[in-house]
Coordinates of C-alpha atoms in Angstrom, one line a residue:
X1 CA 1.8 -34.4 -11.7
X2 CA 1.9 -37.8 -9.9
X3 CA -1.4 -39.9 -10.2
X4 CA -1.9 -40.0 -6.4
X5 CA -1.6 -36.3 -6.0
X6 CA -4.0 -35.8 -9.0
X7 CA -6.5 -38.2 -7.4
X8 CA -6.4 -36.5 -4.1
X9 CA -7.0 -33.1 -5.7
X10 CA -10.0 -34.5 -7.7
X11 CA -11.5 -36.0 -4.6
X12 CA -11.2 -32.7 -2.7
X13 CA -12.8 -30.8 -5.5
X14 CA -15.7 -33.3 -5.7
X15 CA -16.1 -32.9 -1.9
X16 CA -16.3 -29.1 -2.4
X17 CA -19.0 -29.5 -5.2
X18 CA -21.1 -31.7 -2.9
X19 CA -20.8 -29.2 0.0
X20 CA -21.8 -26.3 -2.3
X21 CA -25.0 -28.2 -3.3
X22 CA -25.8 -28.7 0.5
X23 CA -25.0 -25.0 1.0
X24 CA -27.7 -24.0 -1.6
X25 CA -30.3 -25.9 0.6
X26 CA -29.0 -24.1 3.7
X27 CA -29.2 -20.7 2.0
X28 CA -32.9 -21.2 1.3
X29 CA -33.5 -21.7 5.1
X30 CA -31.3 -18.7 5.7
X31 CA -33.5 -16.5 3.6
X32 CA -36.4 -17.2 5.9
X33 CA -34.4 -16.0 8.8
X34 CA -33.6 -12.7 7.1
X35 CA -37.2 -11.6 6.9
X36 CA -36.9 -9.4 9.9
X37 CA -33.8 -7.7 8.3
X38 CA -35.7 -7.1 5.1
X39 CA -38.6 -5.5 7.0
X40 CA -36.2 -3.0 8.6
X41 CA -34.6 -2.2 5.2
X42 CA -38.1 -1.8 3.6
X43 CA -39.0 0.6 6.4
X44 CA -35.8 2.6 5.7
X45 CA -36.7 2.8 2.0
X46 CA -40.3 3.7 2.8
X47 CA -39.2 6.6 5.1
X48 CA -36.5 7.6 2.5
X49 CA -39.1 8.2 -0.2
X50 CA -40.7 10.8 2.0
X51 CA -37.6 12.7 3.1
X52 CA -37.5 15.1 0.1
X53 CA -41.3 15.6 0.1
X54 CA -41.3 16.2 3.8
X55 CA -38.4 18.7 3.4
X56 CA -40.6 20.7 1.0
X57 CA -43.6 20.5 3.4
X58 CA -41.7 21.8 6.5
X59 CA -42.7 25.3 5.7
X60 CA -46.4 24.3 5.4
X61 CA -46.2 22.5 8.8
X62 CA -44.7 25.7 10.4
X63 CA -47.5 27.8 8.8
X64 CA -50.2 25.4 10.3
X65 CA -48.5 25.4 13.7
X66 CA -48.4 29.2 13.6
X67 CA -52.1 29.4 12.6
X68 CA -53.0 27.0 15.5
X69 CA -50.9 29.0 17.9
X70 CA -52.5 32.2 16.7
X71 CA -56.0 30.9 17.4
X72 CA -55.1 29.8 20.9
X73 CA -53.6 33.1 21.7
X74 CA -56.6 35.0 20.4
X75 CA -58.9 32.7 22.4
X76 CA -56.9 33.4 25.6
X77 CA -56.9 37.1 24.9
X78 CA -60.6 37.2 24.4
X79 CA -61.2 35.3 27.7
X80 CA -58.9 37.6 29.7
X81 CA -59.9 40.7 27.7
X82 CA -56.3 41.6 27.0
X83 CA -55.9 43.8 23.9
X84 CA -52.2 44.5 24.2
X85 CA -50.8 44.0 20.6
X86 CA -47.2 44.0 21.8
X87 CA -47.9 41.1 24.1
X88 CA -49.5 39.2 21.3
X89 CA -46.5 39.6 19.0
X90 CA -44.1 38.4 21.8
X91 CA -46.2 35.3 22.3
X92 CA -46.3 34.4 18.6
X93 CA -42.5 34.7 18.4
X94 CA -42.1 32.6 21.5
X95 CA -44.4 29.9 20.2
X96 CA -42.6 29.7 16.9
X97 CA -39.2 29.4 18.6
X98 CA -40.5 26.8 21.0
X99 CA -42.1 24.8 18.2
X100 CA -38.9 24.9 16.2
X101 CA -36.8 24.0 19.2
X102 CA -38.9 21.0 20.1
X103 CA -38.8 19.9 16.4
X104 CA -35.0 20.3 16.3
X105 CA -34.5 18.6 19.7
X106 CA -36.6 15.6 18.6
X107 CA -34.5 15.3 15.4
X108 CA -31.3 15.5 17.4
X109 CA -32.4 12.8 19.8
X110 CA -33.4 10.5 16.9
X111 CA -30.0 11.0 15.2
X112 CA -28.1 10.3 18.4
X113 CA -30.1 7.1 19.0
X114 CA -29.2 6.0 15.4
X115 CA -25.5 6.7 15.9
X116 CA -25.6 4.7 19.2
X117 CA -27.2 1.7 17.6
X118 CA -24.9 1.9 14.6
X119 CA -21.8 1.9 16.9
X120 CA -23.0 -1.1 18.8
X121 CA -24.4 -3.0 15.8
X122 CA -23.1 -6.4 15.1
X123 CA -25.5 -7.4 12.3
X124 CA -27.2 -5.9 9.2
X125 CA -30.5 -5.9 11.0
X126 CA -29.2 -3.6 13.7
X127 CA -27.6 -1.4 11.1
X128 CA -30.9 -1.1 9.2
X129 CA -32.6 -0.1 12.5
X130 CA -30.1 2.6 12.9
X131 CA -31.0 4.0 9.5
X132 CA -34.7 4.0 10.4
X133 CA -33.8 6.6 13.1
X134 CA -31.7 8.5 10.6
X135 CA -34.5 8.6 8.2
X136 CA -37.0 9.9 10.9
X137 CA -34.4 12.5 12.0
X138 CA -33.9 13.6 8.4
X139 CA -37.6 14.0 8.0
X140 CA -37.4 16.5 10.9
X141 CA -34.7 18.5 9.1
X142 CA -31.7 17.2 11.0
X143 CA -28.8 18.0 8.7
X144 CA -26.4 15.3 9.9
X145 CA -29.2 12.7 9.5
X146 CA -29.8 14.0 6.0
X147 CA -26.0 13.6 5.3
X148 CA -26.2 10.0 6.5
X149 CA -29.2 9.2 4.3
X150 CA -27.7 11.0 1.3
X151 CA -24.5 8.9 1.7
X152 CA -26.7 5.8 2.0
X153 CA -28.4 6.7 -1.3
X154 CA -25.1 7.3 -3.0
X155 CA -23.2 4.2 -1.8
X156 CA -26.2 1.9 -1.9
X157 CA -26.4 0.9 1.8
X158 CA -28.8 -2.0 2.2
X159 CA -29.5 -2.1 -1.5
X160 CA -31.2 1.3 -1.7
X161 CA -28.9 3.1 -4.1
X162 CA -30.5 6.1 -5.8
X163 CA -28.1 8.5 -7.3
X164 CA -30.7 11.1 -8.4
X165 CA -32.2 11.3 -4.9
X166 CA -28.8 11.5 -3.3
X167 CA -27.9 14.5 -5.6
X168 CA -31.1 16.3 -4.6
X169 CA -30.3 15.8 -0.9
X170 CA -26.6 16.9 -1.4
X171 CA -27.7 20.0 -3.3
X172 CA -30.1 20.9 -0.6
X173 CA -27.4 20.3 2.1
X174 CA -24.8 22.2 0.2
X175 CA -27.0 25.3 0.4
X176 CA -27.1 24.9 4.1
X177 CA -23.3 24.9 4.1
X178 CA -22.6 21.1 4.5
X179 CA -19.0 20.5 3.6
X180 CA -19.7 16.7 3.2
X181 CA -22.3 17.5 0.5
X182 CA -19.8 19.8 -1.3
X183 CA -17.3 17.0 -1.4
X184 CA -19.8 14.5 -2.7
X185 CA -21.0 16.9 -5.4
X186 CA -17.3 17.4 -6.4
X187 CA -16.8 13.6 -6.6
X188 CA -19.9 13.1 -8.7
X189 CA -19.0 15.9 -11.1
X190 CA -15.4 14.6 -11.5
X191 CA -16.8 11.2 -12.8
X192 CA -19.9 12.4 -14.4
X193 CA -22.1 10.1 -12.3
X194 CA -25.6 11.4 -12.3
X195 CA -24.3 14.9 -13.2
X196 CA -22.5 16.6 -16.0
X197 CA -18.9 15.6 -16.2
X198 CA -17.1 18.8 -15.3
X199 CA -13.7 18.9 -13.7
X200 CA -13.7 22.7 -13.2
X201 CA -16.9 22.5 -11.2
X202 CA -15.5 19.5 -9.3
X203 CA -12.5 21.6 -8.3
X204 CA -14.8 24.4 -7.0
X205 CA -16.8 21.9 -4.9
X206 CA -13.6 20.4 -3.5
X207 CA -12.3 23.9 -2.7
X208 CA -15.4 24.8 -0.8
X209 CA -15.5 21.4 0.9
X210 CA -11.9 21.7 2.2
X211 CA -12.5 25.3 3.3
X212 CA -15.5 24.0 5.3
X213 CA -13.4 21.3 7.0
X214 CA -13.7 18.2 4.8
X215 CA -10.6 16.0 5.3
X216 CA -11.7 14.1 2.2
X217 CA -11.6 17.3 0.1
X218 CA -8.2 18.2 1.6
X219 CA -6.8 14.8 0.6
X220 CA -8.3 15.0 -2.9
X221 CA -6.8 18.4 -3.5
X222 CA -3.5 17.2 -2.1
X223 CA -3.4 14.4 -4.6
X224 CA -4.5 16.7 -7.5
X225 CA -1.8 19.2 -6.8
X226 CA 0.8 16.5 -6.2
X227 CA 0.0 14.8 -9.6
X228 CA -1.1 17.9 -11.6
X229 CA -4.6 16.6 -12.2
X230 CA -6.6 19.5 -13.8
X231 CA -4.4 22.0 -11.8
X232 CA -0.8 23.1 -12.2
X233 CA 1.5 20.8 -10.3
X234 CA 2.5 22.4 -7.1
X235 CA 4.3 20.4 -4.4
X236 CA 4.0 23.1 -1.8
X237 CA 0.3 23.4 -2.1
X238 CA 0.0 19.5 -2.1
X239 CA 2.1 19.4 1.1
X240 CA 0.0 21.9 2.8
X241 CA -3.3 19.9 2.1
X242 CA -1.6 16.6 3.1
X243 CA -0.1 18.0 6.3
X244 CA -3.6 19.1 7.5
X245 CA -5.0 15.6 6.9
X246 CA -1.9 14.0 8.4
X247 CA -2.2 16.0 11.6
X248 CA -5.8 15.0 11.8
X249 CA -5.0 11.3 11.3
X250 CA -2.0 11.4 13.6
X251 CA -4.3 12.7 16.4
X252 CA -6.7 9.8 15.7
X253 CA -3.8 7.3 15.7
X254 CA -2.5 8.5 19.0
X255 CA -5.9 7.7 20.5
X256 CA -6.3 4.4 18.8
X257 CA -4.0 1.5 18.0
X258 CA -6.2 -0.4 15.6
X259 CA -4.7 -1.8 12.5
X260 CA -6.3 -0.6 9.2
X261 CA -8.2 -2.8 6.8
X262 CA -6.6 -4.8 4.0
X263 CA -6.9 -3.1 0.6
X264 CA -8.0 -6.0 -1.6
X265 CA -7.0 -6.0 -5.3
X266 CA -9.8 -7.3 -7.4
X267 CA -7.3 -8.3 -10.1
X268 CA -5.4 -10.6 -7.7
X269 CA -8.0 -11.7 -5.1
X270 CA -8.8 -15.5 -5.2
X271 CA -12.5 -16.2 -5.5
X272 CA -12.3 -19.1 -3.1
X273 CA -12.3 -17.3 0.2
X274 CA -14.9 -14.7 -0.8
X275 CA -17.9 -16.7 0.4
X276 CA -20.2 -14.8 2.7
X277 CA -20.9 -18.0 4.7
X278 CA -20.3 -17.7 8.4
X279 CA -18.8 -21.2 8.6
X280 CA -16.1 -22.6 6.5
X281 CA -16.8 -26.2 5.5
X282 CA -14.1 -28.6 6.7
X283 CA -13.6 -30.1 3.2
X284 CA -13.2 -26.6 1.7
X285 CA -10.8 -25.7 4.5
X286 CA -8.7 -28.8 3.7
X287 CA -8.7 -27.8 0.0
X288 CA -7.4 -24.3 1.0
X289 CA -4.7 -25.9 3.1
X290 CA -3.8 -28.1 0.1
X291 CA -3.5 -24.9 -2.1
X292 CA -1.5 -23.1 0.6
X293 CA 1.0 -25.9 0.9
X294 CA 1.4 -25.9 -2.9
X295 CA 2.5 -22.2 -2.7
X296 CA -0.7 -20.1 -3.3
X297 CA 0.4 -16.9 -1.5
X298 CA -3.0 -15.3 -1.5
X299 CA -4.5 -18.3 0.2
X300 CA -1.7 -18.4 2.7
X301 CA -2.4 -14.8 3.7
X302 CA -6.1 -15.4 3.9
X303 CA -5.7 -18.5 6.1
X304 CA -3.3 -16.7 8.3
X305 CA -5.9 -13.9 8.8
X306 CA -8.7 -16.4 9.5
X307 CA -6.6 -18.1 12.2
X308 CA -5.3 -14.8 13.6
X309 CA -8.8 -13.6 14.5
X310 CA -10.8 -16.9 14.5
X311 CA -13.3 -16.4 11.7
X312 CA -15.6 -18.6 9.7
X313 CA -15.8 -21.3 12.3
X314 CA -12.0 -21.7 12.8
X315 CA -10.5 -21.4 16.2
X316 CA -8.0 -18.6 16.9
X317 CA -4.6 -20.2 16.5
X318 CA -1.6 -17.9 16.7
X319 CA 0.8 -20.6 15.7
X320 CA -1.0 -21.5 12.5
X321 CA -1.5 -17.8 11.7
X322 CA 2.2 -17.2 12.0
X323 CA 3.0 -20.3 10.0
X324 CA 1.0 -19.2 7.0
X325 CA 2.2 -15.5 7.3
X326 CA 5.8 -16.6 7.3
X327 CA 5.3 -18.8 4.3
X328 CA 3.6 -15.9 2.4
X329 CA 6.2 -13.4 3.6
X330 CA 9.0 -15.6 2.3
X331 CA 7.3 -15.5 -1.1
X332 CA 7.2 -11.7 -1.0
X333 CA 3.8 -10.8 0.3
X334 CA 3.8 -7.3 1.9
X335 CA 0.5 -8.0 3.6
X336 CA 1.9 -11.1 5.3
X337 CA 5.0 -9.1 6.5
X338 CA 2.7 -6.4 7.9
X339 CA 0.6 -9.0 9.8
X340 CA 3.7 -10.6 11.2
X341 CA 4.7 -7.1 12.4
X342 CA 1.3 -6.7 14.0
X343 CA 1.6 -10.0 15.9
X344 CA 5.0 -9.1 17.4
X345 CA 3.8 -5.6 18.2
X346 CA 0.8 -6.8 20.2
X347 CA 2.5 -10.0 21.5
X348 CA 1.0 -13.5 21.8
X349 CA 1.9 -17.1 22.5
X350 CA 3.4 -17.7 19.0
X351 CA 5.0 -14.3 18.7
X352 CA 6.1 -12.7 22.0
X353 CA 6.0 -9.0 22.1
X354 CA 9.1 -7.6 20.5
X355 CA 9.3 -4.1 19.1
X356 CA 12.6 -4.7 17.2
X357 CA 11.1 -7.7 15.3
X358 CA 7.8 -5.7 14.7
X359 CA 9.9 -2.9 13.3
X360 CA 11.7 -5.3 11.0
X361 CA 8.5 -6.7 9.4
X362 CA 6.7 -3.4 9.3
X363 CA 9.7 -1.8 7.5
X364 CA 9.8 -4.7 5.0
X365 CA 6.0 -4.2 4.3
X366 CA 6.3 -0.4 4.3
X367 CA 9.2 -0.6 1.7
X368 CA 6.6 -2.2 -0.7
X369 CA 4.1 0.7 -0.1
X370 CA 1.9 -1.4 2.2
X371 CA -0.4 0.8 4.3
X372 CA -0.5 -1.7 7.2
X373 CA 3.2 -1.6 7.3
X374 CA 3.2 2.2 7.2
X375 CA 0.6 2.3 10.0
X376 CA 2.7 -0.1 12.1
X377 CA 5.7 2.2 11.8
X378 CA 3.5 5.1 12.8
X379 CA 2.6 3.2 16.0
X380 CA 6.2 2.5 16.7
X381 CA 6.8 6.3 16.3
X382 CA 4.1 7.0 18.9
X383 CA 5.9 4.5 21.2
X384 CA 9.0 6.7 20.9
X385 CA 11.0 4.7 18.4
X386 CA 11.6 7.8 16.3
X387 CA 10.4 6.3 13.0
X388 CA 9.6 9.0 10.4
X389 CA 6.3 8.8 8.6
X390 CA 5.5 10.1 5.1
X391 CA 2.4 12.4 4.8
X392 CA 0.5 10.8 2.0
X393 CA 0.9 7.3 3.5
X394 CA -0.4 8.7 6.9
X395 CA -3.4 10.3 5.2
X396 CA -4.3 6.9 3.6
X397 CA -4.8 5.5 7.1
X398 CA -7.9 7.6 7.7
X399 CA -11.3 6.1 8.7
X400 CA -12.5 6.5 5.2
X401 CA -10.3 3.6 4.3
X402 CA -12.9 1.3 5.8
X403 CA -14.8 1.7 2.5
X404 CA -12.3 -0.7 1.1
X405 CA -14.2 -3.5 3.0
X406 CA -17.7 -2.3 2.2
X407 CA -16.7 -1.8 -1.5
X408 CA -15.3 -5.3 -1.7
X409 CA -18.3 -7.0 0.0
X410 CA -20.6 -5.1 -2.3
X411 CA -18.6 -6.4 -5.3
X412 CA -18.7 -9.9 -4.0
X413 CA -22.5 -9.6 -3.5
X414 CA -23.0 -8.6 -7.1
X415 CA -23.8 -4.9 -6.3
X416 CA -21.4 -3.5 -8.8
X417 CA -22.7 0.0 -8.9
X418 CA -22.4 0.4 -5.1
X419 CA -18.9 -1.1 -5.2
X420 CA -17.8 1.2 -8.0
X421 CA -19.0 4.4 -6.3
X422 CA -17.1 3.5 -3.1
X423 CA -13.8 2.5 -5.0
X424 CA -14.1 5.6 -7.3
X425 CA -14.3 8.0 -4.2
X426 CA -11.2 6.3 -2.7
X427 CA -9.5 6.5 -6.2
X428 CA -10.2 10.3 -6.2
X429 CA -8.5 10.5 -2.9
X430 CA -5.3 9.0 -4.4
X431 CA -5.5 5.4 -3.3
X432 CA -3.7 3.4 -6.0
X433 CA -5.5 0.1 -5.2
X434 CA -8.9 1.8 -5.5
X435 CA -7.8 3.4 -8.9
X436 CA -7.0 -0.1 -10.3
X437 CA -10.1 -1.7 -8.8
X438 CA -12.3 1.0 -10.3
X439 CA -10.8 0.6 -13.6
X440 CA -11.1 -3.2 -13.4
X441 CA -14.9 -2.8 -12.6
X442 CA -15.4 -0.2 -15.4
X443 CA -13.9 -2.4 -18.1
X444 CA -16.1 -5.3 -17.1
X445 CA -19.0 -3.1 -18.5
X446 CA -21.4 -4.3 -15.8
X447 CA -21.9 -0.9 -14.4
X448 CA -25.4 0.7 -14.8
X449 CA -24.8 4.2 -13.5
X450 CA -22.5 5.2 -16.4
X451 CA -23.0 5.2 -20.1
X452 CA -21.2 2.4 -21.9
X453 CA -19.3 4.7 -24.2
X454 CA -17.7 6.4 -21.1
X455 CA -16.5 3.3 -19.4
X456 CA -13.3 2.5 -21.4
X457 CA -12.1 6.2 -21.4
X458 CA -12.7 6.4 -17.7
X459 CA -11.0 3.1 -17.1
X460 CA -8.0 4.2 -19.1
X461 CA -7.8 7.4 -17.0
X462 CA -7.8 5.3 -13.8
X463 CA -5.3 2.8 -15.1
X464 CA -3.1 5.7 -16.0
X465 CA -3.3 7.2 -12.5
X466 CA -2.5 3.8 -11.0
X467 CA 0.4 3.2 -13.3
X468 CA 1.9 6.6 -12.3
X469 CA 1.9 5.4 -8.7
X470 CA 3.9 2.3 -9.6
X471 CA 1.3 -0.4 -10.5
X472 CA 3.0 -2.6 -13.1
X473 CA -0.3 -4.4 -14.0
X474 CA -1.9 -1.0 -14.7
X475 CA 1.1 0.0 -17.0
X476 CA 0.5 -3.2 -19.0
X477 CA -3.2 -2.3 -19.2
X478 CA -2.5 1.0 -20.7
X479 CA -0.4 -0.7 -23.4
X480 CA -3.4 -3.1 -24.0
X481 CA -5.8 -0.2 -24.4
X482 CA -3.6 1.5 -27.0
X483 CA -2.9 -1.8 -28.8
X484 CA -6.6 -2.7 -29.1
X485 CA -8.0 0.8 -29.3
X486 CA -10.1 0.6 -26.1
X487 CA -11.2 4.1 -25.0
X488 CA -8.7 5.7 -27.4
X489 CA -7.5 5.2 -31.0
X490 CA -5.2 2.3 -31.9
X491 CA -1.6 3.3 -31.5
X492 CA 0.9 0.5 -31.6
X493 CA 3.9 2.8 -30.9
X494 CA 2.3 4.1 -27.7
X495 CA 1.4 0.5 -26.7
X496 CA 5.0 -0.6 -27.2
X497 CA 6.2 2.4 -25.1
X498 CA 4.1 1.3 -22.1
X499 CA 5.0 -2.4 -22.5
X500 CA 8.7 -1.4 -22.6
X501 CA 8.3 0.7 -19.3
X502 CA 6.6 -2.3 -17.6
X503 CA 9.2 -4.7 -18.9
X504 CA 12.3 -2.5 -18.0
X505 CA 11.1 -1.0 -14.8
X506 CA 8.9 -3.7 -13.3
X507 CA 10.2 -6.9 -15.0
X508 CA 6.6 -7.8 -16.1
X509 CA 6.6 -11.1 -17.9
X510 CA 3.3 -10.2 -19.6
X511 CA 4.8 -7.0 -21.0
X512 CA 8.0 -8.8 -22.2
X513 CA 5.8 -11.3 -24.0
X514 CA 3.6 -8.6 -25.6
X515 CA 6.7 -6.7 -26.6
X516 CA 8.3 -9.7 -28.1
X517 CA 5.2 -10.3 -30.2
X518 CA 5.3 -6.7 -31.5
X519 CA 9.0 -7.1 -32.4
X520 CA 8.2 -10.3 -34.2
X521 CA 5.6 -8.8 -36.4
X522 CA 6.9 -5.2 -36.6
X523 CA 3.9 -3.6 -34.9
X524 CA 4.7 0.0 -34.0
X525 CA 8.4 -0.8 -33.9
X526 CA 11.0 -2.1 -36.3
X527 CA 10.8 -5.8 -36.9
X528 CA 13.6 -7.6 -35.0
X529 CA 13.4 -11.4 -34.7
X530 CA 16.5 -11.8 -32.6
X531 CA 15.1 -9.3 -30.0
X532 CA 11.7 -11.0 -30.1
X533 CA 13.4 -14.4 -29.2
X534 CA 15.3 -12.7 -26.4
X535 CA 12.2 -11.1 -24.9
X536 CA 10.3 -14.4 -25.2
X537 CA 13.1 -16.1 -23.3
X538 CA 13.2 -13.3 -20.6
X539 CA 9.4 -13.7 -20.1
X540 CA 9.8 -17.4 -19.4
X541 CA 12.7 -16.8 -17.0
X542 CA 10.7 -14.1 -15.1
X543 CA 7.5 -16.1 -14.6
X544 CA 6.9 -19.8 -14.5
X545 CA 3.4 -19.2 -15.8
X546 CA 4.9 -17.9 -19.1
X547 CA 6.7 -21.1 -19.9
X548 CA 3.9 -22.7 -22.0
X549 CA 2.8 -19.6 -23.9
X550 CA 6.5 -18.8 -24.7
X551 CA 7.1 -22.4 -25.8
X552 CA 4.3 -22.2 -28.4
X553 CA 5.2 -18.6 -29.4
X554 CA 8.9 -19.7 -30.1
X555 CA 7.7 -22.9 -31.9
X556 CA 5.5 -20.8 -34.1
X557 CA 8.3 -18.3 -34.7
X558 CA 10.9 -20.9 -35.7
X559 CA 8.4 -22.9 -37.9
X560 CA 7.4 -19.8 -39.8
X561 CA 11.0 -18.8 -40.4
X562 CA 11.8 -22.3 -41.5
X563 CA 9.0 -22.1 -44.0
X564 CA 10.3 -18.8 -45.2
X565 CA 13.8 -20.2 -45.6
X566 CA 12.5 -23.1 -47.7
X567 CA 10.3 -20.8 -49.8
X568 CA 13.2 -18.4 -50.4
X569 CA 15.5 -21.2 -51.4
X570 CA 16.5 -21.2 -55.1
X571 CA 13.6 -21.8 -57.4
X572 CA 11.0 -20.6 -54.8
X573 CA 12.5 -17.2 -54.7
X574 CA 10.2 -15.7 -57.3
X575 CA 7.2 -17.5 -56.0
X576 CA 7.6 -15.8 -52.5
X577 CA 6.9 -12.4 -54.1
X578 CA 3.3 -13.2 -54.7
X579 CA 2.8 -15.9 -52.0
X580 CA 1.9 -14.2 -48.7
X581 CA 0.8 -16.2 -45.6
X582 CA -1.9 -13.7 -44.9
X583 CA -3.4 -14.2 -48.4
X584 CA -3.0 -18.0 -48.4
X585 CA -4.0 -19.0 -44.9
X586 CA -6.0 -16.0 -43.8
X587 CA -5.4 -13.4 -41.1
X588 CA -5.3 -16.1 -38.4
X589 CA -2.5 -18.2 -40.0
X590 CA -0.4 -17.9 -36.8
X591 CA -3.2 -19.7 -34.9
X592 CA -3.4 -22.3 -37.6
X593 CA 0.4 -22.9 -37.3
X594 CA 0.1 -23.2 -33.5
X595 CA -2.7 -25.8 -33.9
X596 CA -0.6 -27.7 -36.4
X597 CA 2.3 -27.8 -34.0
X598 CA 0.1 -29.1 -31.2
X599 CA -1.4 -31.7 -33.4
X600 CA 2.1 -32.9 -34.3
X601 CA 3.2 -33.1 -30.7
X602 CA 0.1 -35.1 -29.7
X603 CA 0.8 -37.5 -32.6
X604 CA 4.4 -38.0 -31.4
X605 CA 3.4 -38.5 -27.8
X606 CA 0.7 -41.0 -28.7
X607 CA 3.2 -43.0 -30.8
X608 CA 5.7 -42.9 -28.0
X609 CA 3.5 -44.1 -25.2
X610 CA 1.0 -46.2 -27.4

């Protein structure tokens, strides 16, 4: 790196650090402004704690009302001198029905008010106010409001996650015939979250949920029959389930032309643009521009999105958005291709409306399995372009995909349990990105809603499902789990098999490097130094990031074999029989050799430039 470029980068980083210090002071002031929001959230929590108790007391309330009504009737009868028992019975029934109707109507009105506020909300405070109405409606026995509150408890809306209370509500709702509750109980049973891990029970819940009209249950069953998960693989049954969901989604798409949310991969997402700050500091923005110009594809896509919609204090600038998207698309970003297609489909100053160009970029993105690209092709189909859509891809465009955003924000805010629950539900529905994200969160062992001994096995299960759907990183992860014995017993042979698949099918540099190491040491496969060298070279050719690790690995390999040649030469032949590197230098002798090589290189460089 040139000294001038290095200096510029250091100065920019220092500027970012200074701005972060100033941001901490700003956050203290911001906390004071959020008091009103906290009040609303606390009110939701307070009401929520009474929902289950009030549910039990409804019968008592009715009994009291009936007793009061009875006294009033008897008083009127005494005054009028009416002794007709039939009339008394009719009045009692009428009063009970009227009281129940009034109670139900009030609950319905509160629920509708909550929905209206939620649809129009633009801040967390307004959303919290909506849930105050839901809580009050749920107290009055409104089933839809109870479903909303149960979901809030499950997913941790506004920091009020309570799995046990959510399960109690869902079980009560399931008895009332709620298909949403059936689906939720199936999901919790399938992961063993707050309930016994029981796949058979989960399948029963999903079946009842789908019969009741749950599109989520339909999609889950479609994915299970497609992949043969705890059921016999049956493509016809899977197609039937997916077609029902696809028809539902197609009807929604025809009425709305909105583009779905981006499905962020936690394993690839840069931390830089994850700040929840409303305004992007100018120095930080300059630093992002610097990274984007250096070829950081994720930053290019993120800056393109910010300029496309004008977020974080940046003006909406279609030219800059298109510039960054084109750079990222050239580097192979499917998301960038999809956003370019969106720009040409809608039309703007930088990208005039052009269905042919939109089709081109949507097709490029869709060929990489990108949901936004598939959605774009679906829109072109509705415009009469005759583009065929796949059923599973269409199903993944449902409104439930919005949980990708809430799950991601929960993760960035440090609410790991809430993030996991949302990603895990999407993973159960067959979303590959959600499967890898759930596995990534589980292996971090920061989750509190699952026992630690269950985390690695569950993560391995999810990595496996993601790998089956074509995720190369997940395939390498499965190899790692078998190599180190995470969530399963150590099995070098199985690890080598998965590394081979990732190397041959997906050209993964990491898999090539790992496989080369195993061939070098004969771990699970026959020792083959020549093949190890070849795989190390292939890893370096595949990814520039592998150059340095490959260099040191080859240096170590050549040095070790040079030592072996010397030790085997003539009089040292007999000595080699008892002299083993593991016994002489310890189990980490290869690290010692690498350290020695580095020391020699530093010595030579110092002498050269000294």
